[in-house]
PDB file of C-alpha atoms in Angstrom:
ATOM      1  CA  MET A1175       1.367  15.518   7.495  1.00 62.00           C
ATOM      2  CA  ASN A1176      -0.050  12.539   5.624  1.00 75.00           C
ATOM      3  CA  LEU A1177      -1.714   9.196   6.274  1.00 81.00           C
ATOM      4  CA  THR A1178       1.640   7.421   6.404  1.00 82.00           C
ATOM      5  CA  HIS A1179       2.766   9.609   9.317  1.00 87.00           C
ATOM      6  CA  LEU A1180      -0.451   8.780  11.133  1.00 90.00           C
ATOM      7  CA  ARG A1181       0.233   5.072  10.654  1.00 88.00           C
ATOM      8  CA  TYR A1182       3.675   5.645  12.146  1.00 90.00           C
ATOM      9  CA  ILE A1183       2.422   7.169  15.389  1.00 92.00           C
ATOM     10  CA  VAL A1184      -0.274   4.522  15.741  1.00 92.00           C
ATOM     11  CA  GLU A1185       2.382   1.791  15.509  1.00 89.00           C
ATOM     12  CA  VAL A1186       4.714   3.551  17.965  1.00 92.00           C
ATOM     13  CA  ALA A1187       1.839   3.912  20.419  1.00 92.00           C
ATOM     14  CA  ARG A1188       0.938   0.249  19.994  1.00 89.00           C
ATOM     15  CA  THR A1189       4.468  -1.061  20.588  1.00 88.00           C
ATOM     16  CA  GLY A1190       5.629   1.580  23.079  1.00 90.00           C
ATOM     17  CA  SER A1191       8.975   1.580  21.302  1.00 90.00           C
ATOM     18  CA  ILE A1192      10.354   3.467  18.312  1.00 90.00           C
ATOM     19  CA  THR A1193      12.827   0.633  17.711  1.00 88.00           C
ATOM     20  CA  LYS A1194      10.139  -2.053  17.601  1.00 86.00           C
ATOM     21  CA  ALA A1195       7.829   0.140  15.545  1.00 86.00           C
ATOM     22  CA  ALA A1196      10.599   0.760  13.006  1.00 83.00           C
ATOM     23  CA  GLN A1197      11.212  -2.995  12.700  1.00 77.00           C
ATOM     24  CA  ASN A1198       7.509  -3.678  12.190  1.00 76.00           C
ATOM     25  CA  LEU A1199       7.257  -0.891   9.615  1.00 77.00           C
ATOM     26  CA  TYR A1200      10.389  -2.084   7.760  1.00 65.00           C
ATOM     27  CA  MET A1201      12.167   1.242   8.068  1.00 74.00           C
ATOM     28  CA  GLY A1202      15.201   2.652   9.849  1.00 76.00           C
ATOM     29  CA  GLN A1203      14.814   4.004  13.373  1.00 84.00           C
ATOM     30  CA  PRO A1204      16.370   7.403  12.464  1.00 85.00           C
ATOM     31  CA  ASN A1205      13.854   7.878   9.632  1.00 83.00           C
ATOM     32  CA  LEU A1206      10.949   6.986  11.898  1.00 88.00           C
ATOM     33  CA  SER A1207      12.175   9.359  14.617  1.00 90.00           C
ATOM     34  CA  LYS A1208      12.521  12.149  12.049  1.00 88.00           C
ATOM     35  CA  SER A1209       9.009  11.529  10.704  1.00 88.00           C
ATOM     36  CA  ILE A1210       7.572  11.751  14.210  1.00 91.00           C
ATOM     37  CA  LYS A1211       9.468  14.987  14.884  1.00 91.00           C
ATOM     38  CA  ASP A1212       8.170  16.420  11.602  1.00 88.00           C
ATOM     39  CA  LEU A1213       4.616  15.511  12.578  1.00 90.00           C
ATOM     40  CA  GLU A1214       5.062  17.003  16.047  1.00 91.00           C
ATOM     41  CA  LYS A1215       6.337  20.186  14.422  1.00 90.00           C
ATOM     42  CA  SER A1216       3.289  20.261  12.140  1.00 89.00           C
ATOM     43  CA  VAL A1217       0.791  19.908  14.986  1.00 91.00           C
ATOM     44  CA  GLY A1218       2.782  22.171  17.300  1.00 92.00           C
ATOM     45  CA  THR A1219       3.019  19.793  20.238  1.00 93.00           C
ATOM     46  CA  ALA A1220       4.915  16.738  21.469  1.00 94.00           C
ATOM     47  CA  ILE A1221       3.097  13.464  20.784  1.00 94.00           C
ATOM     48  CA  PHE A1222       5.422  11.164  22.725  1.00 94.00           C
ATOM     49  CA  MET A1223       7.721  11.430  25.706  1.00 92.00           C
ATOM     50  CA  ARG A1224      10.577   9.084  26.556  1.00 89.00           C
ATOM     51  CA  THR A1225      10.569   7.060  29.790  1.00 89.00           C
ATOM     52  CA  PRO A1226      12.884   4.337  31.159  1.00 85.00           C
ATOM     53  CA  LYS A1227      10.366   1.763  29.875  1.00 80.00           C
ATOM     54  CA  GLY A1228      10.037   3.222  26.383  1.00 84.00           C
ATOM     55  CA  VAL A1229       7.960   5.973  24.791  1.00 92.00           C
ATOM     56  CA  VAL A1230       4.478   6.907  25.979  1.00 93.00           C
ATOM     57  CA  PRO A1231       1.996   9.407  24.555  1.00 93.00           C
ATOM     58  CA  THR A1232       1.677  12.842  26.110  1.00 94.00           C
ATOM     59  CA  LYS A1233      -1.793  13.947  27.171  1.00 93.00           C
ATOM     60  CA  LYS A1234      -2.254  15.821  23.907  1.00 94.00           C
ATOM     61  CA  GLY A1235      -0.578  12.937  22.081  1.00 92.00           C
ATOM     62  CA  GLU A1236      -3.261  10.521  23.303  1.00 94.00           C
ATOM     63  CA  GLU A1237      -5.899  12.701  21.678  1.00 94.00           C
ATOM     64  CA  ILE A1238      -3.944  12.925  18.422  1.00 94.00           C
ATOM     65  CA  ILE A1239      -3.297   9.165  18.338  1.00 93.00           C
ATOM     66  CA  GLU A1240      -6.987   8.410  18.880  1.00 93.00           C
ATOM     67  CA  TYR A1241      -7.879  10.603  15.907  1.00 92.00           C
ATOM     68  CA  ALA A1242      -5.087   8.957  13.899  1.00 91.00           C
ATOM     69  CA  LYS A1243      -6.432   5.463  14.654  1.00 90.00           C
ATOM     70  CA  ASN A1244      -9.874   6.443  13.415  1.00 89.00           C
ATOM     71  CA  LEU A1245      -8.518   8.043  10.244  1.00 90.00           C
ATOM     72  CA  VAL A1246      -6.289   5.059   9.443  1.00 85.00           C
ATOM     73  CA  LYS A1247      -9.182   2.665  10.010  1.00 83.00           C
ATOM     74  CA  GLN A1248     -11.499   4.704   7.787  1.00 85.00           C
ATOM     75  CA  ALA A1249      -8.854   4.896   5.049  1.00 80.00           C
ATOM     76  CA  ASP A1250      -8.354   1.130   5.140  1.00 74.00           C
ATOM     77  CA  GLU A1251     -12.100   0.532   5.037  1.00 72.00           C
ATOM     78  CA  PHE A1252     -12.424   2.854   2.054  1.00 75.00           C
ATOM     79  CA  ASP A1253      -9.596   1.086   0.267  1.00 68.00           C
ATOM     80  CA  GLU A1254     -11.086  -2.343   0.898  1.00 63.00           C
ATOM     81  CA  LYS A1255     -14.633  -1.385  -0.048  1.00 63.00           C
ATOM     82  CA  PHE A1256     -14.061   0.756  -3.113  1.00 62.00           C
ATOM     83  CA  LEU A1257     -10.551   0.059  -4.411  1.00 55.00           C
ATOM     84  CA  GLU A1258      -9.999  -3.633  -3.816  1.00 50.00           C
ATOM     85  CA  GLY A1259     -13.427  -5.060  -4.660  1.00 46.00           C
ATOM     86  CA  ARG A1260     -13.790  -6.796  -1.318  1.00 45.00           C
ATOM     87  CA  THR A1261     -17.178  -8.383  -2.109  1.00 45.00           C
ATOM     88  CA  GLU A1262     -15.853  -9.807  -5.378  1.00 47.00           C
ATOM     89  CA  ILE A1263     -13.486 -12.157  -3.513  1.00 49.00           C
ATOM     90  CA  LYS A1264     -15.342 -15.457  -3.141  1.00 61.00           C
ATOM     91  CA  SER A1265     -12.869 -17.512  -1.119  1.00 79.00           C
ATOM     92  CA  PHE A1266      -9.875 -17.096   1.160  1.00 88.00           C
ATOM     93  CA  THR A1267      -7.531 -19.739   2.591  1.00 92.00           C
ATOM     94  CA  VAL A1268      -4.906 -19.339   5.301  1.00 94.00           C
ATOM     95  CA  ALA A1269      -2.184 -21.942   5.878  1.00 94.00           C
ATOM     96  CA  ALA A1270      -0.619 -21.431   9.287  1.00 93.00           C
ATOM     97  CA  ASN A1271       1.548 -22.825  12.029  1.00 87.00           C
ATOM     98  CA  GLY A1272      -0.324 -23.478  15.263  1.00 86.00           C
ATOM     99  CA  ILE A1273       0.123 -19.917  16.535  1.00 90.00           C
ATOM    100  CA  ASP A1274      -2.520 -19.291  19.167  1.00 88.00           C
ATOM    101  CA  TYR A1275      -3.359 -15.661  18.435  1.00 92.00           C
ATOM    102  CA  CYS A1276      -3.578 -16.521  14.721  1.00 93.00           C
ATOM    103  CA  HIS A1277      -6.527 -18.821  15.489  1.00 90.00           C
ATOM    104  CA  ASN A1278      -8.269 -15.974  17.317  1.00 91.00           C
ATOM    105  CA  ALA A1279      -7.541 -13.525  14.499  1.00 92.00           C
ATOM    106  CA  PHE A1280      -9.091 -15.908  11.969  1.00 92.00           C
ATOM    107  CA  GLU A1281     -12.231 -16.269  14.097  1.00 90.00           C
ATOM    108  CA  HIS A1282     -12.668 -12.493  14.250  1.00 89.00           C
ATOM    109  CA  PHE A1283     -11.848 -12.159  10.561  1.00 88.00           C
ATOM    110  CA  ALA A1284     -14.464 -14.760   9.584  1.00 86.00           C
ATOM    111  CA  ALA A1285     -17.066 -13.088  11.808  1.00 85.00           C
ATOM    112  CA  GLU A1286     -16.583  -9.795   9.960  1.00 79.00           C
ATOM    113  CA  TYR A1287     -17.618 -11.500   6.703  1.00 75.00           C
ATOM    114  CA  GLU A1288     -20.633 -13.318   8.122  1.00 69.00           C
ATOM    115  CA  GLN A1289     -23.085 -11.062   6.279  1.00 67.00           C
ATOM    116  CA  GLU A1290     -21.436 -11.462   2.865  1.00 65.00           C
ATOM    117  CA  ARG A1291     -23.707 -13.120   0.313  1.00 62.00           C
ATOM    118  CA  GLU A1292     -20.929 -15.350  -1.019  1.00 69.00           C
ATOM    119  CA  PHE A1293     -17.733 -15.821   0.915  1.00 74.00           C
ATOM    120  CA  SER A1294     -15.983 -19.041   1.985  1.00 82.00           C
ATOM    121  CA  VAL A1295     -12.925 -19.022   4.225  1.00 86.00           C
ATOM    122  CA  SER A1296     -10.724 -21.868   5.430  1.00 92.00           C
ATOM    123  CA  TYR A1297      -7.876 -22.272   7.890  1.00 93.00           C
ATOM    124  CA  ARG A1298      -5.296 -25.043   7.567  1.00 92.00           C
ATOM    125  CA  LEU A1299      -2.867 -26.001  10.335  1.00 90.00           C
ATOM    126  CA  CYS A1300       0.458 -27.260   9.009  1.00 87.00           C
ATOM    127  CA  THR A1301       4.232 -27.177   9.322  1.00 86.00           C
ATOM    128  CA  SER A1302       6.281 -24.314   7.904  1.00 87.00           C
ATOM    129  CA  GLU A1303       7.321 -26.403   4.889  1.00 88.00           C
ATOM    130  CA  GLN A1304       3.692 -27.181   4.173  1.00 91.00           C
ATOM    131  CA  VAL A1305       2.800 -23.484   4.486  1.00 92.00           C
ATOM    132  CA  PHE A1306       5.266 -22.564   1.740  1.00 92.00           C
ATOM    133  CA  ALA A1307       4.107 -25.457  -0.456  1.00 92.00           C
ATOM    134  CA  LEU A1308       0.440 -24.456  -0.179  1.00 93.00           C
ATOM    135  CA  VAL A1309       1.134 -20.780  -0.880  1.00 92.00           C
ATOM    136  CA  GLU A1310       3.361 -21.675  -3.817  1.00 90.00           C
ATOM    137  CA  SER A1311       0.733 -23.976  -5.339  1.00 89.00           C
ATOM    138  CA  GLY A1312      -2.021 -21.407  -4.878  1.00 88.00           C
ATOM    139  CA  GLU A1313      -3.999 -23.662  -2.525  1.00 91.00           C
ATOM    140  CA  ALA A1314      -3.535 -21.006   0.181  1.00 93.00           C
ATOM    141  CA  ASP A1315      -3.786 -17.266  -0.370  1.00 91.00           C
ATOM    142  CA  ILE A1316      -1.405 -16.445   2.465  1.00 93.00           C
ATOM    143  CA  GLY A1317       0.613 -18.295   5.089  1.00 95.00           C
ATOM    144  CA  VAL A1318       1.581 -17.542   8.687  1.00 95.00           C
ATOM    145  CA  ILE A1319       4.845 -18.950  10.054  1.00 92.00           C
ATOM    146  CA  ARG A1320       7.004 -18.625  13.148  1.00 90.00           C
ATOM    147  CA  VAL A1321      10.799 -18.818  12.918  1.00 87.00           C
ATOM    148  CA  LEU A1322      13.759 -17.980  15.127  1.00 86.00           C
ATOM    149  CA  GLU A1323      14.914 -14.416  14.544  1.00 81.00           C
ATOM    150  CA  ASN A1324      18.226 -15.366  12.904  1.00 74.00           C
ATOM    151  CA  GLU A1325      16.397 -17.874  10.705  1.00 62.00           C
ATOM    152  CA  GLY A1326      13.866 -15.176   9.860  1.00 54.00           C
ATOM    153  CA  ASP A1327      16.679 -12.964   8.569  1.00 56.00           C
ATOM    154  CA  ASN A1328      17.591 -15.739   6.131  1.00 57.00           C
ATOM    155  CA  ALA A1329      14.045 -16.741   5.176  1.00 59.00           C
ATOM    156  CA  PRO A1330      13.672 -14.374   2.187  1.00 55.00           C
ATOM    157  CA  SER A1331      16.869 -15.717   0.597  1.00 59.00           C
ATOM    158  CA  GLU A1332      16.140 -19.350   1.475  1.00 69.00           C
ATOM    159  CA  TYR A1333      12.581 -19.317   0.155  1.00 73.00           C
ATOM    160  CA  LYS A1334      12.686 -17.695  -3.272  1.00 77.00           C
ATOM    161  CA  GLY A1335       9.458 -16.419  -4.787  1.00 81.00           C
ATOM    162  CA  PHE A1336       7.849 -15.288  -1.515  1.00 88.00           C
ATOM    163  CA  LYS A1337       7.295 -12.010   0.289  1.00 86.00           C
ATOM    164  CA  PHE A1338       7.416 -11.705   4.070  1.00 88.00           C
ATOM    165  CA  GLN A1339       5.395  -9.275   6.187  1.00 86.00           C
ATOM    166  CA  LEU A1340       6.481  -9.162   9.840  1.00 88.00           C
ATOM    167  CA  ILE A1341       3.560  -9.585  12.240  1.00 90.00           C
ATOM    168  CA  GLY A1342       5.509  -9.392  15.485  1.00 89.00           C
ATOM    169  CA  ARG A1343       8.485 -10.512  17.543  1.00 88.00           C
ATOM    170  CA  GLY A1344       8.389 -12.371  20.839  1.00 91.00           C
ATOM    171  CA  GLU A1345      10.963 -13.712  23.298  1.00 93.00           C
ATOM    172  CA  GLU A1346      11.081 -17.464  23.793  1.00 94.00           C
ATOM    173  CA  ARG A1347       9.272 -18.770  26.852  1.00 95.00           C
ATOM    174  CA  ILE A1348       9.385 -22.309  28.283  1.00 95.00           C
ATOM    175  CA  LEU A1349       5.975 -23.628  29.314  1.00 96.00           C
ATOM    176  CA  PHE A1350       5.574 -26.178  32.126  1.00 96.00           C
ATOM    177  CA  ASN A1351       2.854 -27.610  34.297  1.00 95.00           C
ATOM    178  CA  GLU A1352       2.175 -25.326  37.237  1.00 93.00           C
ATOM    179  CA  GLY A1353       4.211 -26.547  40.203  1.00 92.00           C
ATOM    180  CA  ASP A1354       7.165 -27.643  38.112  1.00 94.00           C
ATOM    181  CA  PRO A1355      10.389 -26.684  39.974  1.00 93.00           C
ATOM    182  CA  ASN A1356      11.778 -25.040  36.834  1.00 93.00           C
ATOM    183  CA  LEU A1357       9.213 -22.245  37.248  1.00 93.00           C
ATOM    184  CA  GLU A1358      10.865 -20.995  40.429  1.00 89.00           C
ATOM    185  CA  GLY A1359      13.739 -19.071  38.787  1.00 87.00           C
ATOM    186  CA  ASP A1360      13.821 -16.036  36.521  1.00 89.00           C
ATOM    187  CA  ALA A1361      14.891 -18.150  33.541  1.00 93.00           C
ATOM    188  CA  VAL A1362      15.397 -21.781  32.599  1.00 93.00           C
ATOM    189  CA  PHE A1363      18.584 -22.999  30.901  1.00 93.00           C
ATOM    190  CA  PRO A1364      19.082 -26.104  28.689  1.00 90.00           C
ATOM    191  CA  ASP A1365      20.769 -28.159  31.436  1.00 91.00           C
ATOM    192  CA  LYS A1366      17.562 -27.934  33.491  1.00 92.00           C
ATOM    193  CA  LEU A1367      15.624 -29.625  30.689  1.00 92.00           C
ATOM    194  CA  GLU A1368      17.630 -32.860  30.680  1.00 91.00           C
ATOM    195  CA  GLY A1369      15.308 -35.820  31.076  1.00 91.00           C
ATOM    196  CA  TYR A1370      12.292 -33.780  29.943  1.00 94.00           C
ATOM    197  CA  THR A1371      10.167 -34.517  26.890  1.00 95.00           C
ATOM    198  CA  GLU A1372       9.826 -31.566  24.530  1.00 94.00           C
ATOM    199  CA  ILE A1373       6.371 -30.966  23.121  1.00 92.00           C
ATOM    200  CA  SER A1374       7.192 -29.475  19.754  1.00 88.00           C
ATOM    201  CA  LEU A1375       4.648 -27.112  18.233  1.00 80.00           C
ATOM    202  CA  TYR A1376       3.637 -27.025  14.570  1.00 69.00           C
ATOM    203  CA  GLY A1377       4.153 -30.775  14.099  1.00 61.00           C
ATOM    204  CA  GLU A1378       7.910 -30.387  13.677  1.00 64.00           C
ATOM    205  CA  VAL A1379       9.686 -32.986  15.828  1.00 65.00           C
ATOM    206  CA  ARG A1380      13.249 -31.983  16.711  1.00 66.00           C
ATOM    207  CA  GLY A1381      14.579 -35.385  17.716  1.00 67.00           C
ATOM    208  CA  GLY A1382      15.394 -36.860  21.128  1.00 76.00           C
ATOM    209  CA  LYS A1383      12.449 -37.155  23.496  1.00 87.00           C
ATOM    210  CA  SER A1384       9.788 -35.149  21.691  1.00 89.00           C
ATOM    211  CA  VAL A1385       6.151 -35.170  20.660  1.00 90.00           C
ATOM    212  CA  GLY A1386       4.910 -33.105  17.709  1.00 87.00           C
ATOM    213  CA  VAL A1387       1.629 -31.179  18.005  1.00 87.00           C
ATOM    214  CA  TYR A1388      -0.059 -28.487  15.945  1.00 82.00           C
ATOM    215  CA  ASP A1389      -1.318 -25.948  18.449  1.00 86.00           C
ATOM    216  CA  LEU A1390      -0.906 -24.609  21.971  1.00 89.00           C
ATOM    217  CA  ASN A1391      -3.962 -26.278  23.501  1.00 89.00           C
ATOM    218  CA  SER A1392      -3.155 -29.771  22.234  1.00 90.00           C
ATOM    219  CA  GLY A1393       0.448 -29.248  23.357  1.00 92.00           C
ATOM    220  CA  CYS A1394      -0.689 -28.278  26.839  1.00 94.00           C
ATOM    221  CA  ARG A1395      -2.764 -31.445  27.080  1.00 93.00           C
ATOM    222  CA  ILE A1396       0.321 -33.545  26.319  1.00 94.00           C
ATOM    223  CA  VAL A1397       2.439 -31.550  28.804  1.00 95.00           C
ATOM    224  CA  SER A1398      -0.245 -32.214  31.419  1.00 94.00           C
ATOM    225  CA  ALA A1399      -0.269 -35.947  30.661  1.00 94.00           C
ATOM    226  CA  LEU A1400       3.491 -36.339  31.203  1.00 93.00           C
ATOM    227  CA  ASN A1401       5.454 -36.051  34.438  1.00 86.00           C
ATOM    228  CA  LYS A1402       8.367 -34.081  32.984  1.00 94.00           C
ATOM    229  CA  ALA A1403       7.578 -32.164  29.811  1.00 95.00           C
ATOM    230  CA  PHE A1404       7.926 -28.661  28.429  1.00 96.00           C
ATOM    231  CA  MET A1405       7.018 -26.636  25.363  1.00 94.00           C
ATOM    232  CA  ARG A1406       8.756 -23.672  23.726  1.00 93.00           C
ATOM    233  CA  ILE A1407       6.366 -20.795  23.054  1.00 93.00           C
ATOM    234  CA  SER A1408       6.613 -17.080  22.289  1.00 93.00           C
ATOM    235  CA  SER A1409       5.881 -14.155  24.593  1.00 93.00           C
ATOM    236  CA  LEU A1410       3.211 -13.287  21.999  1.00 93.00           C
ATOM    237  CA  ASP A1411       1.329 -16.427  23.116  1.00 91.00           C
ATOM    238  CA  THR A1412      -0.651 -14.939  25.984  1.00 88.00           C
ATOM    239  CA  ASN A1413      -3.676 -17.255  26.105  1.00 88.00           C
ATOM    240  CA  ILE A1414      -2.022 -19.910  28.260  1.00 91.00           C
ATOM    241  CA  PRO A1415      -4.657 -22.294  29.681  1.00 91.00           C
ATOM    242  CA  ALA A1416      -5.178 -22.628  33.425  1.00 93.00           C
ATOM    243  CA  GLY A1417      -2.827 -25.097  35.087  1.00 94.00           C
ATOM    244  CA  PHE A1418       0.230 -24.016  33.104  1.00 95.00           C
ATOM    245  CA  ALA A1419       2.821 -21.274  33.368  1.00 95.00           C
ATOM    246  CA  ALA A1420       5.828 -20.093  31.379  1.00 95.00           C
ATOM    247  CA  VAL A1421       9.235 -18.702  32.282  1.00 95.00           C
ATOM    248  CA  LYS A1422      11.822 -16.904  30.184  1.00 94.00           C
ATOM    249  CA  SER A1423      14.292 -19.069  28.277  1.00 94.00           C
ATOM    250  CA  GLY A1424      17.896 -18.714  29.351  1.00 92.00           C
ATOM    251  CA  GLU A1425      18.951 -19.015  25.707  1.00 91.00           C
ATOM    252  CA  ASN A1426      17.565 -15.512  24.987  1.00 88.00           C
ATOM    253  CA  ARG A1427      16.024 -16.577  21.715  1.00 90.00           C
ATOM    254  CA  VAL A1428      13.475 -14.471  19.830  1.00 91.00           C
ATOM    255  CA  TYR A1429      10.778 -15.701  17.468  1.00 90.00           C
ATOM    256  CA  CYS A1430       9.540 -13.762  14.454  1.00 89.00           C
ATOM    257  CA  ASP A1431       6.024 -14.319  13.135  1.00 91.00           C
ATOM    258  CA  TYR A1432       5.550 -13.580   9.432  1.00 91.00           C
ATOM    259  CA  MET A1433       2.687 -13.439   6.995  1.00 92.00           C
ATOM    260  CA  VAL A1434       3.903 -15.074   3.771  1.00 92.00           C
ATOM    261  CA  PHE A1435       2.518 -14.585   0.276  1.00 89.00           C
ATOM    262  CA  SER A1436       3.597 -15.096  -3.301  1.00 86.00           C
ATOM    263  CA  GLU A1437       6.214 -12.716  -4.668  1.00 79.00           C
ATOM    264  CA  ASP A1438       4.127 -12.229  -7.817  1.00 75.00           C
ATOM    265  CA  SER A1439       0.967 -11.254  -5.947  1.00 74.00           C
ATOM    266  CA  ARG A1440      -0.184  -7.947  -4.517  1.00 73.00           C
ATOM    267  CA  LEU A1441      -1.987  -8.015  -1.192  1.00 76.00           C
ATOM    268  CA  THR A1442      -5.712  -7.599  -1.703  1.00 77.00           C
ATOM    269  CA  GLY A1443      -7.976  -5.704   0.653  1.00 77.00           C
ATOM    270  CA  VAL A1444      -9.174  -8.925   2.257  1.00 81.00           C
ATOM    271  CA  GLU A1445      -5.601 -10.074   2.892  1.00 85.00           C
ATOM    272  CA  ARG A1446      -4.694  -6.736   4.435  1.00 84.00           C
ATOM    273  CA  GLU A1447      -7.755  -7.013   6.627  1.00 84.00           C
ATOM    274  CA  PHE A1448      -6.611 -10.408   7.870  1.00 89.00           C
ATOM    275  CA  PHE A1449      -3.206  -8.888   8.621  1.00 89.00           C
ATOM    276  CA  ARG A1450      -4.973  -6.162  10.612  1.00 87.00           C
ATOM    277  CA  CYS A1451      -6.809  -8.853  12.604  1.00 90.00           C
ATOM    278  CA  LEU A1452      -3.471 -10.530  13.346  1.00 92.00           C
ATOM    279  CA  ARG A1453      -1.893  -7.302  14.583  1.00 88.00           C
ATOM    280  CA  GLU A1454      -4.877  -6.546  16.805  1.00 88.00           C
ATOM    281  CA  GLU A1455      -4.404  -9.860  18.585  1.00 89.00           C
ATOM    282  CA  ILE A1456      -0.805  -9.194  19.744  1.00 84.00           C
TER     283      ILE A1456
END
């Protein structure tokens, strides 16, 4: 048993799925399953049990996972405090798409550094192209982007000189004003959106009838101001304002959210802490 195995079970417990956990951990599902079995053998009890909805902790597993969470947290805190020189970092800049939970993560991240004697942080909303440009130039320490899953598979080869850390995956949802007839079904298909104006997040206008915005709240205000409008969001976007609702997209698309940083850089303790804040928000 080692700290890595403890991180594995914490991630499986968080996602409720070995498949999703393996994707987030950048490892094969068989290897993750084997690691969990090895850990269960070491502790002499089952940690997870399979159900039709995924994997859930056993009663003893809940106790083990709680201990694991505390140990992982303490290890990360030790690393940040003593190995990464956290207090020596004077500034930190994030360039991000208008991903709602990312805003919340940055707020919590900044609050954790409130007592630092010298520490300035900044958050810049921009398009994906701008994110890469700012990270490449060094004006931003890290970037946060959202791309379609198939585009995400190609991102590392398309954008040379960058590393990609998966934050999470979410199914596409179509957001409307409450009361819109398109909310009545289980899913909405493209033909139902004819005549609608698309409110395009992240400032990236797709053509046709569209309005570009940079975040969920400003997008919702535009949706509210128009008679027939919609916005594509991710199932990871859970803080939908009152007066709006979302339904599954009939196109079955999946978005991948990535933290992006320079290929030549190594994540510092402060950057890993921001990543932790991101993961805690989804």
